[in-house]
CSV table of C-alpha atoms in Angstrom, one decimal:
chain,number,residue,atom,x,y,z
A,1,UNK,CA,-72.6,5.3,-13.7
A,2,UNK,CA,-74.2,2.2,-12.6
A,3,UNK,CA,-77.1,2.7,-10.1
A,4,UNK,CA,-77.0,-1.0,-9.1
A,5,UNK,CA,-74.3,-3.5,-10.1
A,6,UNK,CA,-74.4,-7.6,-9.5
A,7,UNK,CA,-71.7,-9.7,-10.1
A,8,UNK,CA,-71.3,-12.2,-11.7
A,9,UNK,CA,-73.7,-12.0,-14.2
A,10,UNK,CA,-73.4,-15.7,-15.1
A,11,UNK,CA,-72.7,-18.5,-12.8
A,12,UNK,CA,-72.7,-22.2,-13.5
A,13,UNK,CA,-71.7,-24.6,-11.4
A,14,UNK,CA,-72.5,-28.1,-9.7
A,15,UNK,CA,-74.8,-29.6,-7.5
A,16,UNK,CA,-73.4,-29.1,-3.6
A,17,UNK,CA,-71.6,-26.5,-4.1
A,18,UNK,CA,-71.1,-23.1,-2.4
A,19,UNK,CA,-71.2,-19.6,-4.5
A,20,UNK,CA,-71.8,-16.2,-3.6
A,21,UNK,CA,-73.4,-13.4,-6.0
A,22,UNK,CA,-72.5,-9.6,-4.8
A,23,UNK,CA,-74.5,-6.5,-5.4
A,24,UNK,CA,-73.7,-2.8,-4.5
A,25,UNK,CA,-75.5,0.4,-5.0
A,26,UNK,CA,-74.5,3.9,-5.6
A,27,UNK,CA,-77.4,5.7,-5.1
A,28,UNK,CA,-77.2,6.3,-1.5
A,29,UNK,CA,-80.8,4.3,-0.8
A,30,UNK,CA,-81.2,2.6,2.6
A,31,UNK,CA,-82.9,-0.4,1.8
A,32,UNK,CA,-82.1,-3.2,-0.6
A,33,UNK,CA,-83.5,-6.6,-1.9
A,34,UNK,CA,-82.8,-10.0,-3.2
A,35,UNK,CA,-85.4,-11.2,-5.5
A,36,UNK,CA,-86.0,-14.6,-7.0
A,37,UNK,CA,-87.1,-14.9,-10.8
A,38,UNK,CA,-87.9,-18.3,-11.4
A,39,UNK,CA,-88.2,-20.3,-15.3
A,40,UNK,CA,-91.5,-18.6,-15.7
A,41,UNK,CA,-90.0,-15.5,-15.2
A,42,UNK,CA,-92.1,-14.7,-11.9
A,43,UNK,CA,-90.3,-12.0,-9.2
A,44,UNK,CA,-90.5,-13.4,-5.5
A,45,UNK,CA,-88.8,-11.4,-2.8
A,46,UNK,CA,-86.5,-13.0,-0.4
A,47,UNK,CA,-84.9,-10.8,1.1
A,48,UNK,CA,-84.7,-7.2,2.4
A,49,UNK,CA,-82.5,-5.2,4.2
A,50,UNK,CA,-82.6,-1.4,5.6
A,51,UNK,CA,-79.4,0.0,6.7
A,52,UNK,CA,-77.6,-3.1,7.3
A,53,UNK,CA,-80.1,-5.0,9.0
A,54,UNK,CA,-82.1,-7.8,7.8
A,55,UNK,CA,-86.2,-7.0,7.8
A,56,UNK,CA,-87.8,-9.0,5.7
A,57,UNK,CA,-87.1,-13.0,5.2
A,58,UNK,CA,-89.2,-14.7,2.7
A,59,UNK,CA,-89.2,-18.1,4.9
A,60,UNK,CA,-86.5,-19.2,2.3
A,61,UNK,CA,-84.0,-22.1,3.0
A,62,UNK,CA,-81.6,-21.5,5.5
A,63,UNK,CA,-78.7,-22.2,2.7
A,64,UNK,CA,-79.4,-18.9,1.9
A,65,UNK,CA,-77.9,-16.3,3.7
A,66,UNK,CA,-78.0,-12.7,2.9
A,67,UNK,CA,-75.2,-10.1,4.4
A,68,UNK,CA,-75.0,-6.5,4.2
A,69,UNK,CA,-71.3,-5.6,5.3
A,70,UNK,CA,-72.8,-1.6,4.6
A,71,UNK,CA,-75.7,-0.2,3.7
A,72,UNK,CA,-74.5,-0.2,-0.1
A,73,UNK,CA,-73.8,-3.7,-0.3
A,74,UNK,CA,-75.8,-6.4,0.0
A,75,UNK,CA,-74.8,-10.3,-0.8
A,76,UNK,CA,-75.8,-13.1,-1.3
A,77,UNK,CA,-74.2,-16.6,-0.1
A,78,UNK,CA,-75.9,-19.9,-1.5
A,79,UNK,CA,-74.9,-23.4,0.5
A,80,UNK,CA,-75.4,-26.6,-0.9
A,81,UNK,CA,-76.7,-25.5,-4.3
A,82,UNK,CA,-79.7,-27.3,-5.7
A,83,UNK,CA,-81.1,-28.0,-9.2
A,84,UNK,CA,-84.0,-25.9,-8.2
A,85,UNK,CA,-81.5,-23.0,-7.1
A,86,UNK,CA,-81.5,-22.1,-11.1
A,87,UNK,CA,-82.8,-19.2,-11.7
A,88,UNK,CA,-82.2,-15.2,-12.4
A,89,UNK,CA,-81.1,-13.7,-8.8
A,90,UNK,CA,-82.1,-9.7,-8.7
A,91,UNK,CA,-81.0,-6.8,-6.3
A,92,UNK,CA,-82.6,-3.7,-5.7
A,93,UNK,CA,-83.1,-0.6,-3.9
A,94,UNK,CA,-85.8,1.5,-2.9
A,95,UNK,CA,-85.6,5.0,-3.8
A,96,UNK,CA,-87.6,7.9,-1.5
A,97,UNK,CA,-90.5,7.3,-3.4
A,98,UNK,CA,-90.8,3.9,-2.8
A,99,UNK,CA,-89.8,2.8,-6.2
A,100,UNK,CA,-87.9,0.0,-6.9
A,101,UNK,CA,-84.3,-0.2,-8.8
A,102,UNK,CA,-83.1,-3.4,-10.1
A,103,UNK,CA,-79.7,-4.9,-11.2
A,104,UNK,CA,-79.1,-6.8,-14.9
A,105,UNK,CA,-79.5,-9.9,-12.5
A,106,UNK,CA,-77.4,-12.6,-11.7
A,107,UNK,CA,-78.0,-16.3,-14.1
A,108,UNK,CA,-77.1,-19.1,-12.0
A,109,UNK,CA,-77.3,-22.5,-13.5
A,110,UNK,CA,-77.0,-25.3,-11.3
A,111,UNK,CA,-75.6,-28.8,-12.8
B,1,UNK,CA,-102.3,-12.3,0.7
B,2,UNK,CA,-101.8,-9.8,-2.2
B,3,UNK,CA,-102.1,-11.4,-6.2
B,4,UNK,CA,-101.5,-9.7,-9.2
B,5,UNK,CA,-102.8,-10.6,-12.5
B,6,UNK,CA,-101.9,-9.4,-15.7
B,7,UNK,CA,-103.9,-10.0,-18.4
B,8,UNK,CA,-102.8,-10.6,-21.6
B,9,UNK,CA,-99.9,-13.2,-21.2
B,10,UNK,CA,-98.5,-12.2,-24.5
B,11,UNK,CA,-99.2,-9.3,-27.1
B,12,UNK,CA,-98.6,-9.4,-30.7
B,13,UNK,CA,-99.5,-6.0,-32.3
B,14,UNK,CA,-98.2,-4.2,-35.9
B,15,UNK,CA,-96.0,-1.0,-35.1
B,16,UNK,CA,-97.9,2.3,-34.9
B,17,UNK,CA,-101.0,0.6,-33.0
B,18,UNK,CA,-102.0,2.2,-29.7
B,19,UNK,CA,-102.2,-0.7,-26.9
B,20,UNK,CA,-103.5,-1.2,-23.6
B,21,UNK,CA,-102.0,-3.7,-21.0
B,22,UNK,CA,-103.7,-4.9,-17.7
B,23,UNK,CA,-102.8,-5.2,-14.2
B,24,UNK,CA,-105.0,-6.3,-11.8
B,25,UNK,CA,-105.0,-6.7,-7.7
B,26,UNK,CA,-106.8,-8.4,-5.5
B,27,UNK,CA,-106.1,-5.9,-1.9
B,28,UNK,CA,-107.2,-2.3,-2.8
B,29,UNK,CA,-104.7,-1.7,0.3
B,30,UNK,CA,-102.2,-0.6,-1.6
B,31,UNK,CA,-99.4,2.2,-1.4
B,32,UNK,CA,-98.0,2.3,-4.8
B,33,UNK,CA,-98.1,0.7,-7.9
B,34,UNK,CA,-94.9,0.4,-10.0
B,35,UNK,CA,-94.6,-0.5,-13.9
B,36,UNK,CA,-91.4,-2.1,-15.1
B,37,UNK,CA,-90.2,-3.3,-18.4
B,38,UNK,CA,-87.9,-5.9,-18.6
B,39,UNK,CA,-86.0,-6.5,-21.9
B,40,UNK,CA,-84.6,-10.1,-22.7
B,41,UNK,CA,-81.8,-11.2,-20.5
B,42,UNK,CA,-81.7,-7.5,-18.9
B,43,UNK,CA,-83.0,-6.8,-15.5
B,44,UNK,CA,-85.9,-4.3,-14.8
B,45,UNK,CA,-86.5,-0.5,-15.8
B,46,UNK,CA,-88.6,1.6,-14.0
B,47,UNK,CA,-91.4,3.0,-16.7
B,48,UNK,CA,-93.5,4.4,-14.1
B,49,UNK,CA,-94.8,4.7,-10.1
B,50,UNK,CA,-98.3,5.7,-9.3
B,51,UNK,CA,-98.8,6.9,-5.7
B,52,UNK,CA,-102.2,5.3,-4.3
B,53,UNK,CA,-103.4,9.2,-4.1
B,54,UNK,CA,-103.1,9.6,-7.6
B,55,UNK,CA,-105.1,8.3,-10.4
B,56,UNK,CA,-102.4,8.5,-13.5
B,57,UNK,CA,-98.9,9.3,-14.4
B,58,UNK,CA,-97.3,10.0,-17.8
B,59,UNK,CA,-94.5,9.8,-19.5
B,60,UNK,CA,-93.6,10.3,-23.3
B,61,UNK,CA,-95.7,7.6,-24.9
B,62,UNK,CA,-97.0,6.0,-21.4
B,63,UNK,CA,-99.1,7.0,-19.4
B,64,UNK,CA,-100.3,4.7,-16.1
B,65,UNK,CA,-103.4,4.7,-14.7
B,66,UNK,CA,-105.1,3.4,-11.3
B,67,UNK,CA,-108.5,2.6,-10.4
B,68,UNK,CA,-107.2,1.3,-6.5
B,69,UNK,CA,-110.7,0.8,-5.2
B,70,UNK,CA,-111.7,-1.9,-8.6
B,71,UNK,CA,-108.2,-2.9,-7.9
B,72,UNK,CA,-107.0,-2.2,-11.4
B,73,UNK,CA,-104.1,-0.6,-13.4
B,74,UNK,CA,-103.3,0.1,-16.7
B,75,UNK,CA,-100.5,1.1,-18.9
B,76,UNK,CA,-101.4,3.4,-22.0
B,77,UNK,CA,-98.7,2.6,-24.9
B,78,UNK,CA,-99.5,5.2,-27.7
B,79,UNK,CA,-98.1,4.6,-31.4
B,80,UNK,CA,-96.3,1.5,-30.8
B,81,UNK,CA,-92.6,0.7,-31.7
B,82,UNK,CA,-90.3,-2.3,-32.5
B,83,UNK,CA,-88.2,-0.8,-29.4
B,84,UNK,CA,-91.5,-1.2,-27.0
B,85,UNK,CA,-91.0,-5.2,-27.6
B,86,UNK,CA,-90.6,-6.5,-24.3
B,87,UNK,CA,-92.0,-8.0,-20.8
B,88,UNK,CA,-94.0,-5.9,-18.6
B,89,UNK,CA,-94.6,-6.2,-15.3
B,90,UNK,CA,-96.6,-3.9,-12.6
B,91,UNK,CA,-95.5,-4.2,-8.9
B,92,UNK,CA,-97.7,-3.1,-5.9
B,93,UNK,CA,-96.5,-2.3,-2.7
B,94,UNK,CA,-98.6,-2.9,0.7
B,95,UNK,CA,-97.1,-0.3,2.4
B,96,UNK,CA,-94.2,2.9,2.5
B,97,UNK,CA,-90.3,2.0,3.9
B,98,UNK,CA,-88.0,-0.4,4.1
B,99,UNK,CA,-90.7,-3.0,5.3
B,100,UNK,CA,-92.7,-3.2,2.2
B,101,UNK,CA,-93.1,-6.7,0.5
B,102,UNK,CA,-93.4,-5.9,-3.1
B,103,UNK,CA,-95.7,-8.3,-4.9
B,104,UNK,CA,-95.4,-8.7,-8.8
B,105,UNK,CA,-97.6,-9.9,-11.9
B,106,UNK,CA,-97.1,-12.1,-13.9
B,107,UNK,CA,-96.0,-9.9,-16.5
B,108,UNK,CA,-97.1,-9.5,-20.2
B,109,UNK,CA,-94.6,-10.1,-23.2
B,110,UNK,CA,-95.2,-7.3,-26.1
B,111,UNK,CA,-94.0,-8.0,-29.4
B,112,UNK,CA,-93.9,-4.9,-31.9
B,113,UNK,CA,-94.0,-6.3,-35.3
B,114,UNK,CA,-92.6,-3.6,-38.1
């Protein structure tokens, strides 16, 4: 079983647009994150969420906008896509001893 | 603000060799410290989590350690494989819960030559 599933794994599309990347988690975990892994492959947080509700928010841009419908989902809407949008978009939960589990990741190329 | 450094950028090293791999952080303030691996294309793994209490954890061929006041970790890889190839990173966290902003390094790509 998958702990932590994204989808899609790939996404291309063009400048202006509007996608959406999901993420769910089985593991029962109360808190989950959005992370950002830019071309030189460094992890930013964005955002994070514990038990639906939105507690941390990386001062990213507003075409961002993170919802948690449960405690076991968490996605991720994207308005107005941007060149510099492209990168590797990662969930994760936090297990009870504060460790971290991360989905594949989610490639979005933006044309 | 919290910075990790990890130091080397990139590893070569012959299989069988026993290597070292740095982390280091500039806030001794910290909760926990995380090491991940993170294969090509893949997302993370989990390798290991060292409570601030502790001073090392193990597992198999790795074994963790942290120095939090000197505000360093390292990761122990004994007898090296082809398989170990990868990026590493180490993640701290400022604090327990739901409110903790992770912070990572930079990572440090291992090559495993046979």
């Amino acid at each position: 079983d998958t702990a932590v599933s994204q989808t899609p794994k790939y996404l291309v599309t063009q400048m202006g647009n509007d996608k959406s990347i999901k993420c769910e988690q089985n593991l029962g975990h109360d808190t989950m994150y959005w992370y950002k892994q830019d071309s030189k492959k460094f992890l930013k947080i964005m955002f994070s969420y514990n038990n639906k509700e939105l507690i941390i928010n990386e001062t990213v841009p507003n075409r961002f906008s993170p919802k948690s419908p449960d405690k076991a989902h968490l996605n991720l809407h994207i308005n107005s896509l941007e060149l510099g949008d492209s990168a590797v978009y990662f969930c994760a939960s936090l297990g009870d001893r504060n460790e971290q589990y991360f989905g594949p990741g989610t490639r979005l190329t933006v044309t | 603000k919290q910075e990790v450094t990890q130091i080397p950028a990139a590893l070569s090293v012959p299989e069988g060799e026993n290597l070292v791999l740095n982390c280091s952080f500039t806030d001794s303030a910290i909760y926990n410290l995380q090491w991940f691996r993170q294969d090509p294309g893949k997302g993370l793994t989990s390798l290991l989590l060292i409570q601030s209490s502790q001073r090392e954890q193990t597992s198999g061929r790795l074994n963790a350690s942290l120095d939090k006041s000197s505000g360093r970790s390292t990761l122990y890889i004994a007898a090296s494989q082809p398989g170990d190839s990868a990026t590493y990173l180490c993640a701290v966290s400022p604090n327990s819960g739901g409110y903790q902003k992770v912070t990572f390094g930079t990572g440090t790509k291992l090559q495993v030559i046979p």
